[in-house]
Backbone as a printed PyTorch tensor [residue, N CA C, xyz], in Angstrom:
tensor([[[  0.8040,  -1.1760,   0.0000],
         [  0.0000,   0.0000,   0.0000],
         [  0.8670,   1.2680,   0.0000]],

        [[  1.9460,   1.2330,   0.7140],
         [  2.8610,   2.3680,   0.7520],
         [  3.4710,   2.6210,  -0.6160]],

        [[  3.7910,   1.5580,  -1.3640],
         [  4.3390,   1.7030,  -2.7190],
         [  3.3140,   2.3400,  -3.6620]],

        [[  2.0400,   1.9620,  -3.5030],
         [  0.9900,   2.5520,  -4.3430],
         [  0.8700,   4.0530,  -4.0960]],

        [[  0.9520,   4.4570,  -2.8590],
         [  0.8570,   5.8760,  -2.5170],
         [  2.0650,   6.6260,  -3.0870]],

        [[  3.2580,   6.0260,  -2.9840],
         [  4.4570,   6.6580,  -3.5330],
         [  4.3420,   6.8060,  -5.0460]],

        [[  3.8470,   5.7830,  -5.7150],
         [  3.6950,   5.8140,  -7.1690],
         [  2.6980,   6.8980,  -7.5750]],

        [[  1.5510,   6.9340,  -6.8900],
         [  0.5370,   7.9350,  -7.2220],
         [  1.0300,   9.3460,  -6.9150]],

        [[  1.7190,   9.4880,  -5.8130],
         [  2.2460,  10.7840,  -5.4320],
         [  3.3320,  11.2370,  -6.4070]],

        [[  4.2040,  10.2840,  -6.8160],
         [  5.2620,  10.6060,  -7.7810],
         [  4.6920,  11.0160,  -9.1220]],

        [[  3.6860,  10.2940,  -9.5920],
         [  3.0900,  10.6610, -10.8760],
         [  2.3290,  11.9710, -10.7630]],

        [[  1.7450,  12.2500,  -9.6100],
         [  1.0480,  13.5220,  -9.4050],
         [  2.0300,  14.6820,  -9.4300]],

        [[  3.1720,  14.4960,  -8.8200],
         [  4.1800,  15.5580,  -8.8110],
         [  4.6860,  15.8020, -10.2330]],

        [[  4.8920,  14.7430, -11.0060],
         [  5.3310,  14.9130, -12.3980],
         [  4.2570,  15.6100, -13.2240]],

        [[  3.0070,  15.2930, -12.9850],
         [  1.9150,  15.9420, -13.6950],
         [  1.8650,  17.4290, -13.3660]],

        [[  2.0160,  17.7770, -12.1070],
         [  2.0080,  19.1760, -11.6960],
         [  3.2060,  19.8970, -12.3040]],

        [[  4.3610,  19.2530, -12.3110],
         [  5.5670,  19.8700, -12.8970],
         [  5.3500,  20.1550, -14.3800]],

        [[  4.8100,  19.1720, -15.1450],
         [  4.5370,  19.3950, -16.5650],
         [  3.5160,  20.5030, -16.7650]],

        [[  2.5320,  20.5650, -15.8820],
         [  1.5170,  21.6100, -15.9610],
         [  2.1440,  22.9900, -15.7640]],

        [[  3.0510,  23.0990, -14.8030],
         [  3.6700,  24.3800, -14.5060],
         [  4.7080,  24.7850, -15.5570]],

        [[  5.2430,  23.8460, -16.3000],
         [  6.2350,  24.1550, -17.3310],
         [  5.5910,  24.6360, -18.6270]],

        [[  4.3090,  24.4020, -18.8090],
         [  3.6350,  24.8210, -20.0330],
         [  3.4640,  26.3330, -20.0360]],

        [[  3.6860,  26.9560, -21.1920],
         [  3.4970,  28.4210, -21.2520],
         [  2.0160,  28.7770, -21.1700]],

        [[  1.7690,  29.9230, -20.6030],
         [  0.4080,  30.4160, -20.4550],
         [  0.2690,  31.6480, -21.3420]],

        [[ -0.8170,  31.7040, -22.1030],
         [ -1.0480,  32.8700, -22.9510],
         [ -2.4670,  33.3870, -22.7190]],

        [[ -2.6570,  34.6470, -23.0340],
         [ -3.9620,  35.2800, -22.8750],
         [ -4.5210,  35.5270, -24.2710]],

        [[ -5.7150,  34.9880, -24.5200],
         [ -6.3830,  35.1940, -25.8000],
         [ -7.8180,  35.6050, -25.5410]],

        [[ -8.1700,  36.7750, -26.0260],
         [ -9.5270,  37.3150, -25.8650],
         [ -9.9540,  37.3400, -24.3910]],

        [[ -9.0120,  37.6720, -23.5250],
         [ -9.3240,  37.7850, -22.1070],
         [ -9.3150,  36.4710, -21.3610]],

        [[ -9.0580,  35.3620, -22.0350],
         [ -9.0390,  34.0520, -21.3770],
         [ -7.6150,  33.5310, -21.2920]],

        [[ -7.2810,  32.8970, -20.1970],
         [ -5.9750,  32.2610, -20.0460],
         [ -6.0050,  30.8990, -20.7210]],

        [[ -4.9930,  30.6060, -21.5060],
         [ -4.8860,  29.2980, -22.1500],
         [ -3.5000,  28.7400, -21.8940]],

        [[ -3.4150,  27.4400, -21.7990],
         [ -2.1340,  26.7860, -21.5910],
         [ -1.5160,  26.4420, -22.9280]],

        [[ -0.2170,  26.6660, -23.0310],
         [  0.4900,  26.3670, -24.2620],
         [  0.3360,  27.4770, -25.2740]],

        [[  1.1750,  27.4520, -26.2700],
         [  1.1230,  28.4420, -27.3310],
         [  0.3050,  27.8450, -28.4680]],

        [[ -0.7500,  28.5180, -28.9030],
         [ -1.5600,  27.9630, -29.9970],
         [ -0.7460,  27.8510, -31.2800]],

        [[ -1.0880,  26.8620, -32.0830],
         [ -0.3500,  26.6250, -33.3210],
         [ -0.4960,  27.7980, -34.2920]],

        [[ -1.6250,  28.4820, -34.2460],
         [ -1.7850,  29.6350, -35.1280],
         [ -0.8000,  30.7360, -34.7710]],

        [[ -0.5100,  30.8990, -33.4870],
         [  0.4730,  31.8900, -33.0640],
         [  1.8630,  31.4900, -33.5290]],

        [[  2.1740,  30.2000, -33.4190],
         [  3.4790,  29.7190, -33.8750],
         [  3.6410,  29.9280, -35.3790]],

        [[  2.5820,  29.6360, -36.1400],
         [  2.6380,  29.8460, -37.5860],
         [  2.7990,  31.3230, -37.9180]],

        [[  2.0850,  32.1750, -37.1830],
         [  2.1950,  33.6120, -37.4220],
         [  3.5980,  34.1090, -37.0880]],

        [[  4.1830,  33.6020, -36.0120],
         [  5.5420,  33.9900, -35.6540],
         [  6.5340,  33.5450, -36.7190]],

        [[  6.3910,  32.3200, -37.2150],
         [  7.2850,  31.8150, -38.2630],
         [  7.1290,  32.6420, -39.5350]],

        [[  5.8940,  32.9960, -39.8770],
         [  5.6390,  33.7980, -41.0700],
         [  6.2680,  35.1920, -40.9210]],

        [[  6.1360,  35.7900, -39.7370],
         [  6.7290,  37.1060, -39.4990],
         [  8.2550,  37.0500, -39.5570]],

        [[  8.8420,  36.0030, -39.0110],
         [ 10.3010,  35.8530, -39.0630],
         [ 10.7730,  35.7020, -40.5040]],

        [[ 10.0440,  34.9260, -41.2840],
         [ 10.4000,  34.7350, -42.6950],
         [ 10.3010,  36.0560, -43.4610]],

        [[  9.2330,  36.8070, -43.2150],
         [  9.0760,  38.1110, -43.8710],
         [ 10.2090,  39.0520, -43.4900]],

        [[ 10.6100,  39.0150, -42.2310],
         [ 11.7050,  39.8740, -41.7830],
         [ 13.0070,  39.4940, -42.4680]],

        [[ 13.2750,  38.1900, -42.6110],
         [ 14.4950,  37.7480, -43.2980],
         [ 14.4740,  38.1730, -44.7620]],

        [[ 13.3220,  38.0550, -45.4220],
         [ 13.2050,  38.4910, -46.8190],
         [ 13.4140,  40.0020, -46.9100]],

        [[ 12.8790,  40.7500, -45.9610],
         [ 13.0480,  42.2010, -45.9430],
         [ 14.5320,  42.5670, -45.8220]],

        [[ 15.2630,  41.8460, -44.9650],
         [ 16.7000,  42.1030, -44.8060],
         [ 17.4380,  41.7710, -46.1040]],

        [[ 17.0490,  40.6700, -46.7680],
         [ 17.6750,  40.3180, -48.0540],
         [ 17.4490,  41.4220, -49.0800]],

        [[ 16.2070,  41.9150, -49.1760],
         [ 15.8880,  42.9650, -50.1400],
         [ 16.6790,  44.2300, -49.8610]],

        [[ 16.7330,  44.6350, -48.6020],
         [ 17.4320,  45.8780, -48.2460],
         [ 18.9260,  45.7510, -48.5400]],

        [[ 19.5380,  44.6240, -48.1640],
         [ 20.9670,  44.4490, -48.4170],
         [ 21.2740,  44.4250, -49.9120]],

        [[ 20.4190,  43.7660, -50.6960],
         [ 20.6310,  43.7240, -52.1430],
         [ 20.4080,  45.1010, -52.7610]],

        [[ 19.4090,  45.8300, -52.3020],
         [ 19.1820,  47.1920, -52.8020],
         [ 20.3650,  48.0980, -52.4770]],

        [[ 20.9060,  47.9680, -51.2760],
         [ 22.0760,  48.7700, -50.9030],
         [ 23.2750,  48.4280, -51.7800]],

        [[ 23.4660,  47.1490, -52.0700],
         [ 24.5790,  46.7280, -52.9070],
         [ 24.4450,  47.2720, -54.3260]],

        [[ 23.2680,  47.0900, -54.9120],
         [ 23.0630,  47.5490, -56.2870],
         [ 22.9280,  49.0630, -56.3660]],

        [[ 22.5860,  49.7080, -55.2670],
         [ 22.4480,  51.1510, -55.2540],
         [ 23.7650,  51.8970, -55.1360]],

        [[ 24.8750,  51.1730, -54.9690],
         [ 26.1740,  51.8270, -54.8410],
         [ 26.6000,  52.5190, -56.1250]],

        [[ 26.1380,  52.0340, -57.2560],
         [ 26.4770,  52.6580, -58.5300],
         [ 25.2310,  52.6820, -59.4080]],

        [[ 24.9710,  53.7970, -60.0820],
         [ 23.7320,  53.9150, -60.8500],
         [ 23.5890,  52.9190, -62.0030]],

        [[ 24.6740,  52.4760, -62.5870],
         [ 24.5820,  51.5780, -63.7450],
         [ 24.6100,  50.1030, -63.3620]],

        [[ 24.6670,  49.7950, -62.0920],
         [ 24.8030,  48.3900, -61.7040],
         [ 23.5890,  47.5550, -62.1090]],

        [[ 22.4040,  48.1240, -62.0340],
         [ 21.2160,  47.3560, -62.4160],
         [ 21.1680,  47.0960, -63.9230]],

        [[ 21.7670,  47.9920, -64.7110],
         [ 21.8300,  47.7820, -66.1580],
         [ 22.8510,  46.7080, -66.5120]],

        [[ 23.9420,  46.6630, -65.7660],
         [ 24.9950,  45.6930, -66.0570],
         [ 24.7020,  44.3140, -65.4800]],

        [[ 24.1280,  44.2650, -64.3080],
         [ 23.8550,  43.0040, -63.6200],
         [ 22.3610,  42.7170, -63.7050]],

        [[ 21.9220,  42.4100, -64.9220],
         [ 20.4860,  42.2900, -65.1820],
         [ 19.8380,  41.1450, -64.4220]],

        [[ 20.5330,  40.0240, -64.2990],
         [ 19.9370,  38.8830, -63.6060],
         [ 19.7880,  39.1780, -62.1080]],

        [[ 20.7870,  39.8150, -61.5370],
         [ 20.7140,  40.1830, -60.1260],
         [ 19.6420,  41.2500, -59.9020]],

        [[ 19.4920,  42.1670, -60.8390],
         [ 18.4320,  43.1740, -60.7490],
         [ 17.0560,  42.5130, -60.8390]],

        [[ 16.9370,  41.4680, -61.6540],
         [ 15.6810,  40.7210, -61.7440],
         [ 15.3770,  40.0410, -60.4120]],

        [[ 16.3910,  39.4800, -59.7790],
         [ 16.2060,  38.8610, -58.4650],
         [ 15.7330,  39.9190, -57.4590]],

        [[ 16.3220,  41.1070, -57.5220],
         [ 15.9150,  42.1940, -56.6230],
         [ 14.4400,  42.5520, -56.8260]],

        [[ 14.0360,  42.7310, -58.0770],
         [ 12.6400,  43.0770, -58.3630],
         [ 11.7020,  41.9500, -57.9410]],

        [[ 12.0990,  40.7030, -58.1980],
         [ 11.2550,  39.5640, -57.8600],
         [ 11.0830,  39.4420, -56.3530]],

        [[ 12.1590,  39.6270, -55.6060],
         [ 12.0570,  39.6060, -54.1450],
         [ 11.1350,  40.7110, -53.6480]],

        [[ 11.2380,  41.8650, -54.2740],
         [ 10.4080,  42.9950, -53.8590],
         [  8.9310,  42.7720, -54.1280]],

        [[  8.6280,  42.1050, -55.1970],
         [  7.2190,  41.9200, -55.5710],
         [  6.5700,  40.7150, -54.9000]],

        [[  7.3100,  39.5990, -54.8250],
         [  6.6470,  38.3820, -54.3560],
         [  7.3960,  37.5810, -53.3240]],

        [[  8.5200,  38.0620, -52.8620],
         [  9.2650,  37.3470, -51.8270],
         [  9.9670,  36.1120, -52.3540]],

        [[ 10.2760,  35.2040, -51.4370],
         [ 11.0170,  33.9950, -51.8020],
         [ 10.2010,  33.0520, -52.6880]],

        [[  8.8810,  33.0550, -52.4950],
         [  8.0400,  32.1810, -53.3160],
         [  8.1640,  32.5600, -54.7940]],

        [[  8.1690,  33.8490, -55.0740],
         [  8.3010,  34.3120, -56.4520],
         [  9.7050,  34.0400, -56.9780]],

        [[ 10.7130,  34.1720, -56.1120],
         [ 12.0870,  33.8970, -56.5280],
         [ 12.2530,  32.4360, -56.9410]],

        [[ 11.5780,  31.5490, -56.2460],
         [ 11.6680,  30.1240, -56.5620],
         [ 11.0270,  29.7770, -57.8990]],

        [[ 10.1630,  30.6380, -58.4150],
         [  9.5200,  30.3610, -59.6980],
         [ 10.3860,  30.7700, -60.8880]],

        [[ 11.4570,  31.5240, -60.6320],
         [ 12.3460,  31.9230, -61.7340],
         [ 13.0510,  30.6940, -62.2960]],

        [[ 13.4060,  30.7110, -63.5630],
         [ 14.1460,  29.5940, -64.1440],
         [ 15.5150,  29.4310, -63.4720]],

        [[ 15.9740,  28.2140, -63.3930],
         [ 17.2550,  27.9200, -62.7490],
         [ 18.3900,  28.6600, -63.4500]],

        [[ 18.3100,  28.7790, -64.7480],
         [ 19.3540,  29.4730, -65.5120],
         [ 19.4980,  30.9150, -65.0440]],

        [[ 18.3920,  31.5840, -64.8040],
         [ 18.4140,  32.9780, -64.3470],
         [ 18.9820,  33.0560, -62.9300]],

        [[ 18.5400,  32.1460, -62.0720],
         [ 19.0360,  32.1420, -60.6910],
         [ 20.5300,  31.8490, -60.6630]],

        [[ 20.9830,  30.9150, -61.5020],
         [ 22.4100,  30.5800, -61.5340],
         [ 23.2460,  31.7650, -62.0060]],

        [[ 22.7760,  32.4800, -63.0190],
         [ 23.5180,  33.6550, -63.4940],
         [ 23.5110,  34.7680, -62.4580]],

        [[ 22.3880,  34.9580, -61.7900],
         [ 22.3180,  35.9740, -60.7310],
         [ 23.2450,  35.6000, -59.5780]],

        [[ 23.3190,  34.3200, -59.2670],
         [ 24.2320,  33.8700, -58.2120],
         [ 25.6800,  34.1250, -58.6020]],

        [[ 26.0140,  33.8820, -59.8570],
         [ 27.3730,  34.1610, -60.3290],
         [ 27.6750,  35.6550, -60.2530]],

        [[ 26.7210,  36.4840, -60.6570],
         [ 26.9210,  37.9320, -60.5810],
         [ 27.1060,  38.3840, -59.1270]],

        [[ 26.3030,  37.8220, -58.2370],
         [ 26.3990,  38.1880, -56.8260],
         [ 27.7380,  37.7700, -56.2360]],

        [[ 28.1790,  36.5650, -56.5530],
         [ 29.4500,  36.0760, -55.9990],
         [ 30.6410,  36.8500, -56.5480]],

        [[ 30.5690,  37.3060, -57.7860],
         [ 31.6570,  38.1070, -58.3490],
         [ 31.6790,  39.5200, -57.7730]],

        [[ 30.5330,  39.9990, -57.3610],
         [ 30.4030,  41.3720, -56.9020],
         [ 30.7380,  41.5340, -55.4200]],

        [[ 30.3240,  40.5860, -54.6090],
         [ 30.4440,  40.7350, -53.1550],
         [ 31.7540,  40.1330, -52.6670]],

        [[ 32.4650,  40.9280, -51.8890],
         [ 33.7070,  40.4670, -51.2620],
         [ 33.4800,  40.1940, -49.7850]],

        [[ 32.6160,  40.9680, -49.1820],
         [ 32.3630,  40.8880, -47.7550],
         [ 30.9560,  40.3230, -47.5420]],

        [[ 30.8810,  39.1250, -46.9980],
         [ 29.5950,  38.4730, -46.8030],
         [ 29.0270,  38.7270, -45.4110]],

        [[ 29.4880,  39.7610, -44.7300],
         [ 28.9820,  40.0300, -43.3840],
         [ 27.5260,  40.5080, -43.3620]],

        [[ 27.0010,  41.1950, -44.3970],
         [ 25.5660,  41.5010, -44.3500],
         [ 24.7530,  40.1990, -44.3840]],

        [[ 23.9720,  39.9930, -43.3490],
         [ 23.2400,  38.7320, -43.2000],
         [ 22.2800,  38.4740, -44.3630]],

        [[ 21.6670,  39.5290, -44.8800],
         [ 20.7170,  39.3550, -45.9810],
         [ 21.3810,  38.8440, -47.2360]],

        [[ 22.5580,  39.3740, -47.5710],
         [ 23.2750,  38.9100, -48.7640],
         [ 23.7390,  37.4700, -48.5950]],

        [[ 24.2340,  37.1420, -47.4110],
         [ 24.7010,  35.7770, -47.1710],
         [ 23.5540,  34.7790, -47.2650]],

        [[ 22.4000,  35.1310, -46.6960],
         [ 21.2580,  34.2180, -46.7660],
         [ 20.7170,  34.1180, -48.1890]],

        [[ 20.6960,  35.2360, -48.9070],
         [ 20.2410,  35.2170, -50.2970],
         [ 21.1430,  34.3240, -51.1350]],

        [[ 22.4430,  34.4660, -50.9610],
         [ 23.3990,  33.6250, -51.6920],
         [ 23.1630,  32.1550, -51.3710]],

        [[ 22.9770,  31.8520, -50.1060],
         [ 22.7580,  30.4680, -49.6950],
         [ 21.4750,  29.9080, -50.3060]],

        [[ 20.4080,  30.6740, -50.2460],
         [ 19.1310,  30.1900, -50.8000],
         [ 19.2070,  30.0010, -52.3160]],

        [[ 19.8640,  30.9340, -53.0000],
         [ 19.9850,  30.8020, -54.4540],
         [ 20.8390,  29.5870, -54.8090]],

        [[ 21.8950,  29.3420, -54.0560],
         [ 22.7400,  28.1780, -54.3180],
         [ 21.9550,  26.8860, -54.1060]],

        [[ 21.1260,  26.8400, -53.0870],
         [ 20.3030,  25.6620, -52.8430],
         [ 19.3080,  25.4640, -53.9820]],

        [[ 18.7160,  26.5610, -54.4540],
         [ 17.7640,  26.4510, -55.5720],
         [ 18.4490,  25.8890, -56.8120]],

        [[ 19.6660,  26.3350, -57.0750],
         [ 20.3850,  25.8610, -58.2560],
         [ 20.7570,  24.3830, -58.0890]],

        [[ 21.1740,  23.9940, -56.8960],
         [ 21.5940,  22.6070, -56.6510],
         [ 20.4270,  21.6400, -56.6400]],

        [[ 19.2670,  22.0770, -56.1400],
         [ 18.1410,  21.1560, -56.0130],
         [ 17.3350,  20.9930, -57.2930]],

        [[ 17.5760,  21.8310, -58.2690],
         [ 16.8420,  21.7040, -59.5360],
         [ 17.7920,  21.4990, -60.7110]],

        [[ 18.6890,  20.5070, -60.6340],
         [ 19.6470,  20.3260, -61.7300],
         [ 19.0270,  19.7310, -62.9940]],

        [[ 17.9030,  19.0280, -62.8670],
         [ 17.3040,  18.4030, -64.0440],
         [ 16.8680,  19.4630, -65.0480]],

        [[ 16.3220,  20.5500, -64.5760],
         [ 15.8870,  21.6350, -65.4630],
         [ 17.0960,  22.2160, -66.2000]],

        [[ 18.2070,  22.3490, -65.5050],
         [ 19.4090,  22.8920, -66.1230],
         [ 19.9140,  21.9590, -67.2240]],

        [[ 19.8780,  20.6580, -66.9720],
         [ 20.3190,  19.6920, -67.9930],
         [ 19.4440,  19.7630, -69.2340]],

        [[ 18.1310,  19.8680, -69.0250],
         [ 17.2220,  19.9530, -70.1750],
         [ 17.4890,  21.2090, -70.9930]],

        [[ 17.7490,  22.3160, -70.3070],
         [ 18.0460,  23.5600, -71.0150],
         [ 19.3610,  23.4500, -71.7710]],

        [[ 20.3500,  22.7980, -71.1850],
         [ 21.6420,  22.6260, -71.8540],
         [ 21.4870,  21.7630, -73.0970]],

        [[ 20.6810,  20.7310, -73.0020],
         [ 20.4490,  19.8760, -74.1660],
         [ 19.7610,  20.6580, -75.2810]],

        [[ 18.8130,  21.5000, -74.9190],
         [ 18.1250,  22.3090, -75.9270],
         [ 19.0940,  23.2760, -76.6020]],

        [[ 19.9900,  23.8720, -75.8020],
         [ 20.9590,  24.8130, -76.3660],
         [ 21.9320,  24.1010, -77.3020]],

        [[ 22.3420,  22.8850, -76.9520],
         [ 23.2700,  22.1410, -77.7960],
         [ 22.6180,  21.7370, -79.1140]],

        [[ 21.3120,  21.5440, -79.0910],
         [ 20.6280,  21.1290, -80.3090],
         [ 20.4330,  22.2840, -81.2880]],

        [[ 20.6370,  23.5090, -80.8510],
         [ 20.5130,  24.6620, -81.7410],
         [ 21.6850,  24.7210, -82.7120]],

        [[ 21.4660,  25.4730, -83.7660],
         [ 22.5520,  25.6670, -84.7420],
         [ 23.6740,  26.4680, -84.0730]],

        [[ 24.9380,  26.1570, -84.3730],
         [ 26.0420,  26.8110, -83.6820],
         [ 26.1780,  28.3050, -83.9860]],

        [[ 25.5860,  28.7890, -85.0830],
         [ 25.7680,  30.1990, -85.4020],
         [ 24.6760,  31.0930, -84.8110]],

        [[ 23.6920,  30.5080, -84.1180],
         [ 22.6580,  31.3310, -83.4940],
         [ 23.0700,  31.6890, -82.0820]],

        [[ 22.7820,  32.9250, -81.7080],
         [ 23.1250,  33.3840, -80.3660],
         [ 21.8440,  33.8490, -79.6920]],

        [[ 21.2240,  32.9190, -78.9450],
         [ 19.9810,  33.2590, -78.2590],
         [ 20.2230,  33.6570, -76.8120]],

        [[ 21.2980,  33.1900, -76.2130],
         [ 21.5140,  33.4080, -74.7860],
         [ 22.6260,  34.4000, -74.5120]],

        [[ 22.9460,  35.2690, -75.4790],
         [ 24.0300,  36.2280, -75.2730],
         [ 23.5920,  37.3010, -74.2920]],

        [[ 24.4770,  37.6190, -73.3500],
         [ 24.2220,  38.6530, -72.3540],
         [ 25.3580,  39.6600, -72.4150]],

        [[ 25.4450,  40.3830, -73.4920],
         [ 26.5300,  41.3420, -73.6750],
         [ 25.9600,  42.7460, -73.5540]],

        [[ 26.6220,  43.5540, -72.7390],
         [ 26.2220,  44.9420, -72.5650],
         [ 27.4710,  45.8000, -72.6770]],

        [[ 27.4230,  46.7980, -73.5320],
         [ 28.5690,  47.6820, -73.7240],
         [ 28.3890,  48.9460, -72.8860]],

        [[ 29.4620,  49.3560, -72.1900],
         [ 29.4620,  50.6180, -71.4640],
         [ 30.8280,  51.2590, -71.6530]],

        [[ 30.9340,  52.5030, -71.2550],
         [ 32.2080,  53.2080, -71.3100],
         [ 33.1650,  52.6010, -70.2900]],

        [[ 34.4570,  52.5690, -70.6430],
         [ 35.4500,  52.0100, -69.7340],
         [ 35.5640,  52.8430, -68.4550]],

        [[ 35.4500,  54.1370, -68.5650],
         [ 35.5440,  54.9930, -67.3780],
         [ 34.3790,  54.7450, -66.4330]],

        [[ 33.1960,  54.4860, -66.9860],
         [ 32.0340,  54.1880, -66.1500],
         [ 32.2370,  52.8680, -65.4140]],

        [[ 32.8090,  51.8780, -66.1160],
         [ 33.0940,  50.5910, -65.4760],
         [ 34.1010,  50.7640, -64.3490]],

        [[ 35.1620,  51.5470, -64.5740],
         [ 36.1670,  51.7610, -63.5350],
         [ 35.5680,  52.4720, -62.3320]],

        [[ 34.7050,  53.4440, -62.5700],
         [ 34.0700,  54.1520, -61.4590],
         [ 33.1930,  53.2030, -60.6470]],

        [[ 32.4730,  52.3390, -61.3300],
         [ 31.6350,  51.3720, -60.6430],
         [ 32.4910,  50.3850, -59.8550]],

        [[ 33.5750,  49.9510, -60.4430],
         [ 34.4610,  49.0060, -59.7630],
         [ 35.0440,  49.6280, -58.4930]],

        [[ 35.4190,  50.8870, -58.5490],
         [ 35.9470,  51.5730, -57.3680],
         [ 34.8850,  51.6950, -56.2850]],

        [[ 33.6540,  51.9790, -56.6880],
         [ 32.6060,  52.1510, -55.6840],
         [ 32.2970,  50.8340, -54.9810]],

        [[ 32.4580,  49.7000, -55.6720],
         [ 32.2010,  48.4130, -55.0270],
         [ 33.3640,  47.9860, -54.1570]],

        [[ 34.5660,  48.0870, -54.6970],
         [ 35.7330,  47.6220, -53.9560],
         [ 36.1540,  48.6490, -52.9200]],

        [[ 36.1490,  49.9100, -53.2850],
         [ 36.5160,  50.9510, -52.3650],
         [ 38.0020,  51.0490, -52.0900]],

        [[ 38.8120,  50.2380, -52.7710],
         [ 40.2390,  50.2400, -52.4750],
         [ 41.0930,  50.6530, -53.6610]],

        [[ 40.5450,  50.5890, -54.8500],
         [ 41.3360,  50.8660, -56.0340],
         [ 41.4770,  52.3710, -56.2360]],

        [[ 42.6790,  52.9000, -56.3620],
         [ 42.8440,  54.3470, -56.5570],
         [ 42.3820,  54.7640, -57.9490]],

        [[ 42.0380,  56.0170, -58.0710],
         [ 41.5870,  56.5750, -59.3470],
         [ 42.8000,  56.7870, -60.2460]],

        [[ 42.9790,  55.9310, -61.2470],
         [ 44.1530,  56.0040, -62.1010],
         [ 44.0480,  57.1460, -63.0990]],

        [[ 42.8340,  57.6020, -63.3750],
         [ 42.7070,  58.6920, -64.3530],
         [ 43.2940,  59.9850, -63.7980]],

        [[ 43.2340,  60.2010, -62.4900],
         [ 43.8270,  61.3990, -61.8990],
         [ 45.3380,  61.3480, -61.9670]],

        [[ 45.9140,  60.1550, -61.7530],
         [ 47.3660,  59.9950, -61.8270],
         [ 47.8670,  60.2580, -63.2480]],

        [[ 47.0990,  59.7740, -64.2380],
         [ 47.5030,  59.9520, -65.6170],
         [ 47.4480,  61.4300, -66.0090]],

        [[ 46.4450,  62.1590, -65.5190],
         [ 46.3240,  63.5770, -65.8460],
         [ 47.4490,  64.3980, -65.2090]],

        [[ 47.8380,  64.0350, -63.9990],
         [ 48.8590,  64.8220, -63.3140],
         [ 50.2500,  64.5990, -63.9180]],

        [[ 50.5040,  63.4320, -64.5040],
         [ 51.8120,  63.1570, -65.1110],
         [ 51.9170,  63.7400, -66.5070]],

        [[ 50.7850,  64.0360, -67.1520],
         [ 50.8020,  64.5250, -68.5300],
         [ 51.1100,  65.9910, -68.6200]]])
């Protein structure tokens, strides 16, 4: 009989402990135990929106460093617009070829990955490219089947060399202005 009382008392204490460990929330003036799943979903959705907002702001700051960057880095500019309009869901609908080119442009442009938004954007784009390789293979096969003298996928943009150098300096921030040195020696 003493063992039965100990068992019941022990299980009662564990039940009370679990009861006291559960979070308490107030909803519409009523106390409820535990966090409702709708609140958890809303919190996750808000966190995701905040991360997307940080990605957009960091990418806008990067591309905003030079006025011609959006003209030169068209795929990355498309990613910026897509993130702004529809978030990550819209970004995932872009073709893998576009995402891969934007990822290449981003990796060539960024030296410092300390902005969290840029680092997360790079990571997500790399995952998108890696997880959808079948689409890339199909596109490559289609391109190989084309006549060799047709250029459908050319991404060539001409700009002034001085404009390119100015943009390069604004991104790197370390390269001295060589045009001033040349003028002073002449």
